PDB file of C-alpha atoms and ligand atoms in Angstrom:
ATOM      1  CA  PHE A  25       0.000   0.000   0.000  1.00 60.00           C
ATOM      2  CA  GLY A  26       1.295   3.455  -0.847  1.00 69.00           C
ATOM      3  CA  THR A  27       0.834   6.463   1.379  1.00 82.00           C
ATOM      4  CA  ASP A  28      -2.089   8.683   0.382  1.00 90.00           C
ATOM      5  CA  PRO A  29      -1.109  12.170  -0.865  1.00 90.00           C
ATOM      6  CA  LEU A  30      -2.380  14.009   2.249  1.00 91.00           C
ATOM      7  CA  THR A  31      -0.454  11.748   4.625  1.00 93.00           C
ATOM      8  CA  GLN A  32       2.610  12.175   2.415  1.00 93.00           C
ATOM      9  CA  ARG A  33       2.283  15.976   2.598  1.00 93.00           C
ATOM     10  CA  ILE A  34       2.111  15.767   6.402  1.00 95.00           C
ATOM     11  CA  LYS A  35       5.243  13.633   6.423  1.00 95.00           C
ATOM     12  CA  ASP A  36       7.036  16.130   4.173  1.00 95.00           C
ATOM     13  CA  LYS A  37       5.977  19.116   6.266  1.00 96.00           C
ATOM     14  CA  GLU A  38       6.772  17.650   9.651  1.00 96.00           C
ATOM     15  CA  LYS A  39      10.439  17.600   8.661  1.00 97.00           C
ATOM     16  CA  GLU A  40      10.295  21.405   8.874  1.00 98.00           C
ATOM     17  CA  TRP A  41       8.969  21.405  12.461  1.00 98.00           C
ATOM     18  CA  THR A  42      11.676  20.874  15.036  1.00 98.00           C
ATOM     19  CA  TYR A  43       9.414  19.868  17.941  1.00 98.00           C
ATOM     20  CA  LYS A  44       5.869  18.585  17.657  1.00 98.00           C
ATOM     21  CA  ILE A  45       4.023  18.797  20.947  1.00 98.00           C
ATOM     22  CA  ALA A  46       0.499  17.585  21.646  1.00 97.00           C
ATOM     23  CA  VAL A  47      -1.545  19.044  24.495  1.00 97.00           C
ATOM     24  CA  LEU A  48      -4.149  16.638  25.863  1.00 96.00           C
ATOM     25  CA  SER A  49      -6.460  16.134  28.801  1.00 95.00           C
ATOM     26  CA  GLY A  50      -8.522  13.277  30.144  1.00 93.00           C
ATOM     27  CA  LYS A  51     -11.646  15.385  30.170  1.00 90.00           C
ATOM     28  CA  GLY A  52     -12.878  18.803  29.072  1.00 90.00           C
ATOM     29  CA  GLY A  53     -12.811  22.015  31.064  1.00 90.00           C
ATOM     30  CA  VAL A  54      -9.504  21.485  32.872  1.00 92.00           C
ATOM     31  CA  GLY A  55      -7.757  24.264  30.974  1.00 93.00           C
ATOM     32  CA  LYS A  56      -6.143  22.273  28.172  1.00 95.00           C
ATOM     33  CA  SER A  57      -6.585  25.068  25.616  1.00 94.00           C
ATOM     34  CA  THR A  58      -5.436  27.682  28.128  1.00 94.00           C
ATOM     35  CA  VAL A  59      -2.230  25.714  28.672  1.00 97.00           C
ATOM     36  CA  ALA A  60      -1.674  25.186  24.919  1.00 97.00           C
ATOM     37  CA  VAL A  61      -2.142  28.891  24.183  1.00 96.00           C
ATOM     38  CA  ASN A  62       0.081  30.081  27.020  1.00 96.00           C
ATOM     39  CA  LEU A  63       2.884  27.631  26.285  1.00 97.00           C
ATOM     40  CA  ALA A  64       2.802  28.776  22.651  1.00 97.00           C
ATOM     41  CA  THR A  65       2.889  32.428  23.704  1.00 97.00           C
ATOM     42  CA  ALA A  66       5.652  31.858  26.251  1.00 97.00           C
ATOM     43  CA  LEU A  67       7.742  30.263  23.496  1.00 97.00           C
ATOM     44  CA  ALA A  68       6.985  33.152  21.099  1.00 96.00           C
ATOM     45  CA  LYS A  69       7.970  35.555  23.866  1.00 95.00           C
ATOM     46  CA  LYS A  70      11.337  33.825  23.963  1.00 95.00           C
ATOM     47  CA  GLY A  71      11.735  34.255  20.206  1.00 96.00           C
ATOM     48  CA  TYR A  72      10.832  30.798  18.929  1.00 97.00           C
ATOM     49  CA  PHE A  73       8.737  30.334  15.779  1.00 97.00           C
ATOM     50  CA  VAL A  74       5.524  28.646  16.854  1.00 98.00           C
ATOM     51  CA  GLY A  75       2.506  27.220  15.076  1.00 98.00           C
ATOM     52  CA  VAL A  76      -0.653  26.273  16.928  1.00 97.00           C
ATOM     53  CA  LEU A  77      -3.157  23.827  15.527  1.00 96.00           C
ATOM     54  CA  ASP A  78      -6.517  23.957  17.250  1.00 93.00           C
ATOM     55  CA  ALA A  79      -7.751  20.421  16.692  1.00 90.00           C
ATOM     56  CA  ASP A  80     -10.381  20.478  19.418  1.00 83.00           C
ATOM     57  CA  VAL A  81     -13.545  20.119  17.365  1.00 75.00           C
ATOM     58  CA  HIS A  82     -15.809  20.275  20.384  1.00 72.00           C
ATOM     59  CA  GLY A  83     -14.619  23.684  21.502  1.00 71.00           C
ATOM     60  CA  PRO A  84     -12.343  25.245  18.916  1.00 76.00           C
ATOM     61  CA  ASN A  85     -11.522  28.434  20.827  1.00 86.00           C
ATOM     62  CA  VAL A  86      -7.738  28.509  20.696  1.00 91.00           C
ATOM     63  CA  ALA A  87      -7.731  31.023  17.848  1.00 90.00           C
ATOM     64  CA  LYS A  88      -9.901  33.417  19.811  1.00 89.00           C
ATOM     65  CA  MET A  89      -7.723  32.953  22.907  1.00 91.00           C
ATOM     66  CA  LEU A  90      -4.735  33.938  20.747  1.00 93.00           C
ATOM     67  CA  GLY A  91      -6.484  37.044  19.478  1.00 91.00           C
ATOM     68  CA  VAL A  92      -7.133  35.651  15.999  1.00 90.00           C
ATOM     69  CA  GLU A  93     -10.776  36.024  15.103  1.00 78.00           C
ATOM     70  CA  LYS A  94     -12.405  33.744  12.567  1.00 66.00           C
ATOM     71  CA  GLU A  95     -11.471  35.217   9.264  1.00 67.00           C
ATOM     72  CA  GLU A  96     -11.370  34.368   5.608  1.00 76.00           C
ATOM     73  CA  VAL A  97      -8.460  31.987   5.305  1.00 84.00           C
ATOM     74  CA  LEU A  98      -6.616  32.509   2.024  1.00 86.00           C
ATOM     75  CA  ALA A  99      -5.436  29.546   0.012  1.00 88.00           C
ATOM     76  CA  GLU A 100      -2.814  28.977  -2.638  1.00 90.00           C
ATOM     77  CA  LYS A 101      -3.216  26.483  -5.479  1.00 91.00           C
ATOM     78  CA  PHE A 102      -0.365  24.166  -6.358  1.00 87.00           C
ATOM     79  CA  GLU A 103       0.603  22.620  -9.705  1.00 89.00           C
ATOM     80  CA  ASP A 104      -0.744  19.197  -8.780  1.00 85.00           C
ATOM     81  CA  GLY A 105      -4.125  20.783  -8.077  1.00 85.00           C
ATOM     82  CA  HIS A 106      -4.103  20.731  -4.262  1.00 84.00           C
ATOM     83  CA  PHE A 107      -4.714  23.858  -2.232  1.00 89.00           C
ATOM     84  CA  GLU A 108      -2.852  25.053   0.823  1.00 93.00           C
ATOM     85  CA  MET A 109      -4.358  27.416   3.385  1.00 93.00           C
ATOM     86  CA  ILE A 110      -2.281  30.339   4.647  1.00 93.00           C
ATOM     87  CA  PRO A 111      -2.384  30.350   8.468  1.00 94.00           C
ATOM     88  CA  PRO A 112      -3.401  33.693  10.040  1.00 93.00           C
ATOM     89  CA  MET A 113      -0.867  35.112  12.508  1.00 93.00           C
ATOM     90  CA  ASN A 114      -1.128  36.985  15.768  1.00 92.00           C
ATOM     91  CA  ASP A 115       1.511  39.449  16.890  1.00 87.00           C
ATOM     92  CA  PHE A 116       1.030  40.794  20.384  1.00 86.00           C
ATOM     93  CA  MET A 117       3.254  43.323  22.074  1.00 84.00           C
ATOM     94  CA  GLY A 118       5.462  41.264  24.327  1.00 85.00           C
ATOM     95  CA  GLN A 119       5.828  38.445  21.793  1.00 87.00           C
ATOM     96  CA  THR A 120       9.124  38.399  19.931  1.00 91.00           C
ATOM     97  CA  THR A 121       7.726  36.358  17.064  1.00 93.00           C
ATOM     98  CA  PRO A 122       4.173  36.093  15.654  1.00 95.00           C
ATOM     99  CA  ILE A 123       2.285  32.821  16.147  1.00 97.00           C
ATOM    100  CA  LYS A 124       0.703  31.025  13.198  1.00 97.00           C
ATOM    101  CA  VAL A 125      -2.745  29.669  14.004  1.00 95.00           C
ATOM    102  CA  MET A 126      -5.083  27.232  12.267  1.00 94.00           C
ATOM    103  CA  SER A 127      -8.349  26.068  13.753  1.00 91.00           C
ATOM    104  CA  MET A 128     -11.211  23.704  13.087  1.00 81.00           C
ATOM    105  CA  GLY A 129     -13.220  26.791  13.980  1.00 81.00           C
ATOM    106  CA  PHE A 130     -12.103  28.479  10.723  1.00 84.00           C
ATOM    107  CA  LEU A 131     -13.686  25.708   8.684  1.00 76.00           C
ATOM    108  CA  VAL A 132     -17.215  25.872  10.074  1.00 72.00           C
ATOM    109  CA  PRO A 133     -19.718  28.694  10.617  1.00 68.00           C
ATOM    110  CA  PRO A 134     -19.379  30.033  14.198  1.00 65.00           C
ATOM    111  CA  ASP A 135     -22.969  29.310  15.204  1.00 68.00           C
ATOM    112  CA  GLN A 136     -22.973  25.708  13.953  1.00 66.00           C
ATOM    113  CA  PRO A 137     -22.247  22.863  16.331  1.00 62.00           C
ATOM    114  CA  ILE A 138     -19.801  20.424  14.810  1.00 61.00           C
ATOM    115  CA  ILE A 139     -21.576  17.103  14.493  1.00 65.00           C
ATOM    116  CA  TRP A 140     -19.167  15.265  12.281  1.00 67.00           C
ATOM    117  CA  ARG A 141     -18.502  11.580  12.202  1.00 70.00           C
ATOM    118  CA  GLY A 142     -15.187  10.618  13.743  1.00 73.00           C
ATOM    119  CA  SER A 143     -13.579   9.786  10.411  1.00 77.00           C
ATOM    120  CA  LEU A 144     -14.423  13.240   9.049  1.00 80.00           C
ATOM    121  CA  VAL A 145     -12.898  14.866  12.090  1.00 82.00           C
ATOM    122  CA  THR A 146      -9.710  12.877  11.568  1.00 85.00           C
ATOM    123  CA  LYS A 147      -9.604  13.936   7.915  1.00 87.00           C
ATOM    124  CA  ALA A 148     -10.126  17.595   8.866  1.00 87.00           C
ATOM    125  CA  ILE A 149      -7.315  17.507  11.430  1.00 89.00           C
ATOM    126  CA  LYS A 150      -5.018  15.884   8.889  1.00 91.00           C
ATOM    127  CA  GLN A 151      -5.872  18.607   6.370  1.00 92.00           C
ATOM    128  CA  LEU A 152      -5.047  21.279   8.936  1.00 93.00           C
ATOM    129  CA  LEU A 153      -1.603  19.690   9.171  1.00 95.00           C
ATOM    130  CA  GLY A 154      -0.928  18.772   5.566  1.00 95.00           C
ATOM    131  CA  ASP A 155      -2.870  21.365   3.578  1.00 94.00           C
ATOM    132  CA  VAL A 156      -1.632  24.445   5.429  1.00 96.00           C
ATOM    133  CA  LYS A 157       1.445  26.487   4.494  1.00 96.00           C
ATOM    134  CA  TRP A 158       3.036  26.240   7.933  1.00 97.00           C
ATOM    135  CA  GLY A 159       6.607  26.704   6.761  1.00 96.00           C
ATOM    136  CA  SER A 160       9.456  26.007   9.129  1.00 97.00           C
ATOM    137  CA  LEU A 161       8.680  26.129  12.836  1.00 98.00           C
ATOM    138  CA  ASP A 162      10.596  25.577  16.046  1.00 98.00           C
ATOM    139  CA  PHE A 163       7.453  24.299  17.758  1.00 98.00           C
ATOM    140  CA  MET A 164       4.208  22.897  16.382  1.00 98.00           C
ATOM    141  CA  ILE A 165       1.688  22.749  19.201  1.00 98.00           C
ATOM    142  CA  ILE A 166      -1.477  20.730  18.714  1.00 96.00           C
ATOM    143  CA  ASP A 167      -4.450  21.243  20.982  1.00 95.00           C
ATOM    144  CA  PHE A 168      -6.186  17.868  20.779  1.00 93.00           C
ATOM    145  CA  PRO A 169      -9.828  17.192  21.702  1.00 89.00           C
ATOM    146  CA  PRO A 170     -10.254  16.069  25.340  1.00 91.00           C
ATOM    147  CA  GLY A 171     -10.306  12.351  26.094  1.00 90.00           C
ATOM    148  CA  THR A 172      -8.665   9.434  24.359  1.00 87.00           C
ATOM    149  CA  GLY A 173     -10.674   9.260  21.152  1.00 86.00           C
ATOM    150  CA  ASP A 174      -9.927   7.762  17.766  1.00 84.00           C
ATOM    151  CA  GLN A 175      -8.859  11.032  16.180  1.00 83.00           C
ATOM    152  CA  ILE A 176      -5.955  11.391  18.562  1.00 90.00           C
ATOM    153  CA  LEU A 177      -4.872   7.855  17.750  1.00 89.00           C
ATOM    154  CA  THR A 178      -4.980   8.408  14.003  1.00 85.00           C
ATOM    155  CA  VAL A 179      -3.191  11.737  14.081  1.00 87.00           C
ATOM    156  CA  THR A 180      -0.510  10.360  16.398  1.00 92.00           C
ATOM    157  CA  GLN A 181       0.016   7.487  13.976  1.00 91.00           C
ATOM    158  CA  THR A 182       0.512   9.937  11.101  1.00 91.00           C
ATOM    159  CA  LEU A 183       2.628  12.551  12.831  1.00 93.00           C
ATOM    160  CA  LYS A 184       5.677  11.654  14.894  1.00 94.00           C
ATOM    161  CA  LEU A 185       5.099  13.568  18.128  1.00 97.00           C
ATOM    162  CA  ASP A 186       8.145  14.576  20.171  1.00 98.00           C
ATOM    163  CA  ALA A 187       6.214  15.322  23.327  1.00 98.00           C
ATOM    164  CA  ALA A 188       2.792  15.065  24.910  1.00 98.00           C
ATOM    165  CA  ILE A 189       1.692  17.410  27.669  1.00 98.00           C
ATOM    166  CA  ILE A 190      -1.239  16.162  29.680  1.00 97.00           C
ATOM    167  CA  VAL A 191      -3.236  18.813  31.521  1.00 97.00           C
ATOM    168  CA  THR A 192      -5.201  17.987  34.641  1.00 95.00           C
ATOM    169  CA  THR A 193      -6.720  19.618  37.684  1.00 92.00           C
ATOM    170  CA  PRO A 194      -5.833  18.168  41.091  1.00 90.00           C
ATOM    171  CA  GLN A 195      -9.271  16.585  41.393  1.00 84.00           C
ATOM    172  CA  GLU A 196      -9.589  12.832  41.717  1.00 72.00           C
ATOM    173  CA  VAL A 197     -11.986  12.311  38.788  1.00 70.00           C
ATOM    174  CA  ALA A 198      -9.894  14.336  36.407  1.00 72.00           C
ATOM    175  CA  LEU A 199      -6.890  12.331  37.501  1.00 79.00           C
ATOM    176  CA  LEU A 200      -8.430   8.960  36.639  1.00 87.00           C
ATOM    177  CA  ASP A 201      -9.026  10.185  33.093  1.00 91.00           C
ATOM    178  CA  THR A 202      -5.591  11.742  33.059  1.00 94.00           C
ATOM    179  CA  GLY A 203      -4.004   8.350  33.706  1.00 94.00           C
ATOM    180  CA  LYS A 204      -5.754   7.035  30.593  1.00 95.00           C
ATOM    181  CA  ALA A 205      -4.406   9.896  28.470  1.00 96.00           C
ATOM    182  CA  VAL A 206      -0.873   9.316  29.794  1.00 96.00           C
ATOM    183  CA  ASN A 207      -1.112   5.626  28.968  1.00 96.00           C
ATOM    184  CA  MET A 208      -2.415   6.296  25.491  1.00 96.00           C
ATOM    185  CA  MET A 209       0.656   8.411  24.765  1.00 97.00           C
ATOM    186  CA  LYS A 210       2.903   5.698  26.228  1.00 97.00           C
ATOM    187  CA  GLN A 211       1.308   3.109  23.984  1.00 96.00           C
ATOM    188  CA  MET A 212       1.795   5.400  20.986  1.00 95.00           C
ATOM    189  CA  GLY A 213       5.504   5.526  21.831  1.00 96.00           C
ATOM    190  CA  VAL A 214       5.685   9.291  22.362  1.00 97.00           C
ATOM    191  CA  PRO A 215       9.245   9.833  23.660  1.00 97.00           C
ATOM    192  CA  TYR A 216       8.532  12.588  26.206  1.00 98.00           C
ATOM    193  CA  ILE A 217       5.380  12.731  28.320  1.00 98.00           C
ATOM    194  CA  ALA A 218       4.716  15.266  31.059  1.00 98.00           C
ATOM    195  CA  VAL A 219       1.890  16.424  33.298  1.00 97.00           C
ATOM    196  CA  VAL A 220       0.860  20.042  33.967  1.00 97.00           C
ATOM    197  CA  GLU A 221      -1.503  20.705  36.847  1.00 95.00           C
ATOM    198  CA  ASN A 222      -3.872  23.604  36.199  1.00 94.00           C
ATOM    199  CA  MET A 223      -6.158  25.409  38.662  1.00 92.00           C
ATOM    200  CA  SER A 224      -3.895  24.022  41.381  1.00 91.00           C
ATOM    201  CA  TYR A 225      -4.553  26.665  43.997  1.00 91.00           C
ATOM    202  CA  LEU A 226      -5.956  30.124  44.487  1.00 89.00           C
ATOM    203  CA  ILE A 227      -4.135  33.085  45.947  1.00 79.00           C
ATOM    204  CA  CYS A 228      -6.635  34.964  48.106  1.00 78.00           C
ATOM    205  CA  PRO A 229      -6.776  38.508  46.689  1.00 73.00           C
ATOM    206  CA  HIS A 230      -7.440  39.844  50.199  1.00 80.00           C
ATOM    207  CA  CYS A 231      -4.998  38.072  52.511  1.00 80.00           C
ATOM    208  CA  GLY A 232      -2.544  36.571  49.986  1.00 74.00           C
ATOM    209  CA  ASN A 233      -2.912  33.093  51.449  1.00 82.00           C
ATOM    210  CA  LYS A 234      -2.780  30.041  49.214  1.00 84.00           C
ATOM    211  CA  ILE A 235      -6.037  28.074  49.072  1.00 88.00           C
ATOM    212  CA  ASP A 236      -6.051  24.478  47.767  1.00 85.00           C
ATOM    213  CA  LEU A 237      -9.509  24.448  46.252  1.00 80.00           C
ATOM    214  CA  PHE A 238      -9.369  20.991  44.720  1.00 76.00           C
ATOM    215  CA  GLY A 239      -6.974  19.173  47.015  1.00 77.00           C
ATOM    216  CA  GLU A 240      -3.212  19.168  46.908  1.00 77.00           C
ATOM    217  CA  GLY A 241      -0.445  17.619  44.827  1.00 84.00           C
ATOM    218  CA  GLY A 242      -2.620  15.268  42.741  1.00 89.00           C
ATOM    219  CA  GLY A 243      -0.926  16.006  39.421  1.00 93.00           C
ATOM    220  CA  GLU A 244       2.542  15.466  40.805  1.00 93.00           C
ATOM    221  CA  LYS A 245       1.561  12.165  42.449  1.00 92.00           C
ATOM    222  CA  LEU A 246       0.063  10.954  39.204  1.00 93.00           C
ATOM    223  CA  ALA A 247       3.193  11.874  37.243  1.00 95.00           C
ATOM    224  CA  GLN A 248       5.290   9.979  39.788  1.00 95.00           C
ATOM    225  CA  LYS A 249       3.052   6.922  39.647  1.00 94.00           C
ATOM    226  CA  GLU A 250       3.163   6.855  35.837  1.00 95.00           C
ATOM    227  CA  GLY A 251       6.889   7.560  35.712  1.00 97.00           C
ATOM    228  CA  VAL A 252       6.520  10.735  33.627  1.00 97.00           C
ATOM    229  CA  ASP A 253       7.772  14.289  34.212  1.00 97.00           C
ATOM    230  CA  PHE A 254       5.848  16.870  36.208  1.00 97.00           C
ATOM    231  CA  LEU A 255       6.250  20.312  34.646  1.00 98.00           C
ATOM    232  CA  GLY A 256       4.492  22.415  37.255  1.00 96.00           C
ATOM    233  CA  LYS A 257       1.366  23.941  38.736  1.00 95.00           C
ATOM    234  CA  VAL A 258      -0.667  26.838  37.390  1.00 95.00           C
ATOM    235  CA  PRO A 259      -2.808  28.704  39.932  1.00 93.00           C
ATOM    236  CA  ILE A 260      -6.355  29.847  39.368  1.00 91.00           C
ATOM    237  CA  ASP A 261      -5.964  33.426  38.325  1.00 87.00           C
ATOM    238  CA  VAL A 262      -9.034  35.608  37.886  1.00 83.00           C
ATOM    239  CA  LYS A 263      -7.027  37.580  35.384  1.00 82.00           C
ATOM    240  CA  ALA A 264      -6.345  34.402  33.372  1.00 77.00           C
ATOM    241  CA  ARG A 265     -10.001  33.990  32.572  1.00 76.00           C
ATOM    242  CA  GLU A 266     -10.523  37.677  31.870  1.00 81.00           C
ATOM    243  CA  ALA A 267      -7.457  37.726  29.666  1.00 81.00           C
ATOM    244  CA  SER A 268      -8.461  34.692  27.645  1.00 76.00           C
ATOM    245  CA  ASP A 269     -11.971  36.085  27.157  1.00 79.00           C
ATOM    246  CA  ASN A 270     -10.310  39.197  25.713  1.00 83.00           C
ATOM    247  CA  GLY A 271      -8.067  37.148  23.464  1.00 85.00           C
ATOM    248  CA  ILE A 272      -4.847  37.950  25.325  1.00 91.00           C
ATOM    249  CA  PRO A 273      -2.891  35.047  26.859  1.00 93.00           C
ATOM    250  CA  ILE A 274      -2.233  35.557  30.578  1.00 92.00           C
ATOM    251  CA  VAL A 275       1.472  34.851  30.120  1.00 94.00           C
ATOM    252  CA  LEU A 276       1.773  38.318  28.547  1.00 94.00           C
ATOM    253  CA  TYR A 277       0.774  39.851  31.900  1.00 92.00           C
ATOM    254  CA  ASP A 278       4.244  39.474  33.395  1.00 89.00           C
ATOM    255  CA  ASP A 279       3.430  40.181  37.013  1.00 86.00           C
ATOM    256  CA  THR A 280       0.637  37.617  37.479  1.00 89.00           C
ATOM    257  CA  ALA A 281       1.126  34.337  39.340  1.00 90.00           C
ATOM    258  CA  ALA A 282      -0.182  32.388  36.332  1.00 92.00           C
ATOM    259  CA  ALA A 283       2.276  34.102  33.946  1.00 94.00           C
ATOM    260  CA  LYS A 284       5.197  33.249  36.238  1.00 94.00           C
ATOM    261  CA  ALA A 285       3.990  29.638  36.460  1.00 96.00           C
ATOM    262  CA  PHE A 286       3.773  29.302  32.663  1.00 97.00           C
ATOM    263  CA  MET A 287       7.253  30.782  32.134  1.00 97.00           C
ATOM    264  CA  LYS A 288       8.667  28.299  34.658  1.00 97.00           C
ATOM    265  CA  ILE A 289       6.934  25.415  32.893  1.00 98.00           C
ATOM    266  CA  VAL A 290       8.393  26.466  29.544  1.00 97.00           C
ATOM    267  CA  GLU A 291      11.891  26.779  31.027  1.00 96.00           C
ATOM    268  CA  LYS A 292      11.549  23.204  32.275  1.00 96.00           C
ATOM    269  CA  LEU A 293      10.190  21.975  28.941  1.00 95.00           C
ATOM    270  CA  ILE A 294      12.928  23.411  26.699  1.00 92.00           C
TER     271      ILE A 294
HETATM  272  P1  ADP B  27     -10.360  22.973  28.142  1.00 83.59           P
HETATM  273  O1  ADP B  27      -9.558  23.307  26.916  1.00 83.59           O
HETATM  274  O2  ADP B  27      -9.713  21.933  28.990  1.00 83.59           O
HETATM  275  O3  ADP B  27     -11.794  22.653  27.876  1.00 83.59           O
HETATM  276  P2  ADP B  27     -10.169  25.803  28.716  1.00 83.59           P
HETATM  277  O4  ADP B  27      -8.722  26.091  28.505  1.00 83.59           O
HETATM  278  O5  ADP B  27     -11.123  26.206  27.651  1.00 83.59           O
HETATM  279  O6  ADP B  27     -10.376  24.270  29.085  1.00 83.59           O
HETATM  280  O7  ADP B  27     -10.563  26.465  30.129  1.00 83.59           O
HETATM  281  C1  ADP B  27     -11.886  26.410  30.623  1.00 83.59           C
HETATM  282  C2  ADP B  27     -12.205  27.727  31.319  1.00 83.59           C
HETATM  283  O8  ADP B  27     -11.409  27.887  32.483  1.00 83.59           O
HETATM  284  C3  ADP B  27     -11.928  28.961  30.468  1.00 83.59           C
HETATM  285  O9  ADP B  27     -12.922  29.922  30.714  1.00 83.59           O
HETATM  286  C4  ADP B  27     -10.578  29.455  30.964  1.00 83.59           C
HETATM  287  O10 ADP B  27     -10.418  30.843  30.780  1.00 83.59           O
HETATM  288  C5  ADP B  27     -10.648  29.087  32.438  1.00 83.59           C
HETATM  289  N1  ADP B  27      -9.315  28.804  32.992  1.00 83.59           N
HETATM  290  C6  ADP B  27      -8.445  27.855  32.603  1.00 83.59           C
HETATM  291  N2  ADP B  27      -7.326  27.862  33.358  1.00 83.59           N
HETATM  292  C7  ADP B  27      -7.482  28.853  34.267  1.00 83.59           C
HETATM  293  C8  ADP B  27      -6.672  29.382  35.346  1.00 83.59           C
HETATM  294  N3  ADP B  27      -5.478  28.871  35.643  1.00 83.59           N
HETATM  295  N4  ADP B  27      -7.189  30.414  36.066  1.00 83.59           N
HETATM  296  C9  ADP B  27      -8.413  30.925  35.796  1.00 83.59           C
HETATM  297  N5  ADP B  27      -9.211  30.484  34.808  1.00 83.59           N
HETATM  298  C10 ADP B  27      -8.761  29.457  34.046  1.00 83.59           C
END
């Protein structure tokens, strides 16, 4: 069997991306997209060339979080007849390099729920990898859908990931699912796997005390148990939610606890 043209294009393009990093979570709502966006921005702040692929069909909001609104995506036609989309870029003050962004959200009308069959979702994600003019990148960051679904499996079989970052909250239930996501990445042979704990604690705005809302140290214990790295804890930061609603990643607000946490995580990662 030969490789189909789309898969071949992905294989050709991935040679131009130094590190391919997937961001996953066992379940939704733990801050997976927030972590993906802030890691990307922290890397761009440090001068790396970063591409972000928003592959979360259920809530494709990475583009908005990066300040890129849904826009007409331009495409270029190639001699063999295939088209390649030009990824929109963001360029915030505080970033050294602009970030290239592609999203499932660009491909569907904003008010339409995406009710695609799994195989169509897989095809769409593959197109966002292989039919986009990404060019050469230091980091390609993929925000996967939550859970351990088929699409993740297929994409991970096509693309050779260098790292998988699993995002969890310290809560017990999230952790059970997190274990599954870690094991999926192990089974796929991803060489570097690490856990990031989000919404770890809250700094009381009045007294400055640390409050462990959801228990303590769960993410780190899980990482230990699974024998993977623990990259760090991100506190609940009221400004983080406000910032992401405004399309500005919190890591650009230097003096916040969340920004400091994300910069530390990136230092550990690279
Ligand atoms: P997921 O991608 O896992 O579904 P999101 O990244 O969309 O989760 O985050 C869910 C919500 O929680 C968003 O409104 C986001 O702004 C908020 N959020 C995530 N992390 C934090 C944090 N550390 N502090 C405050 N709010 C956060």
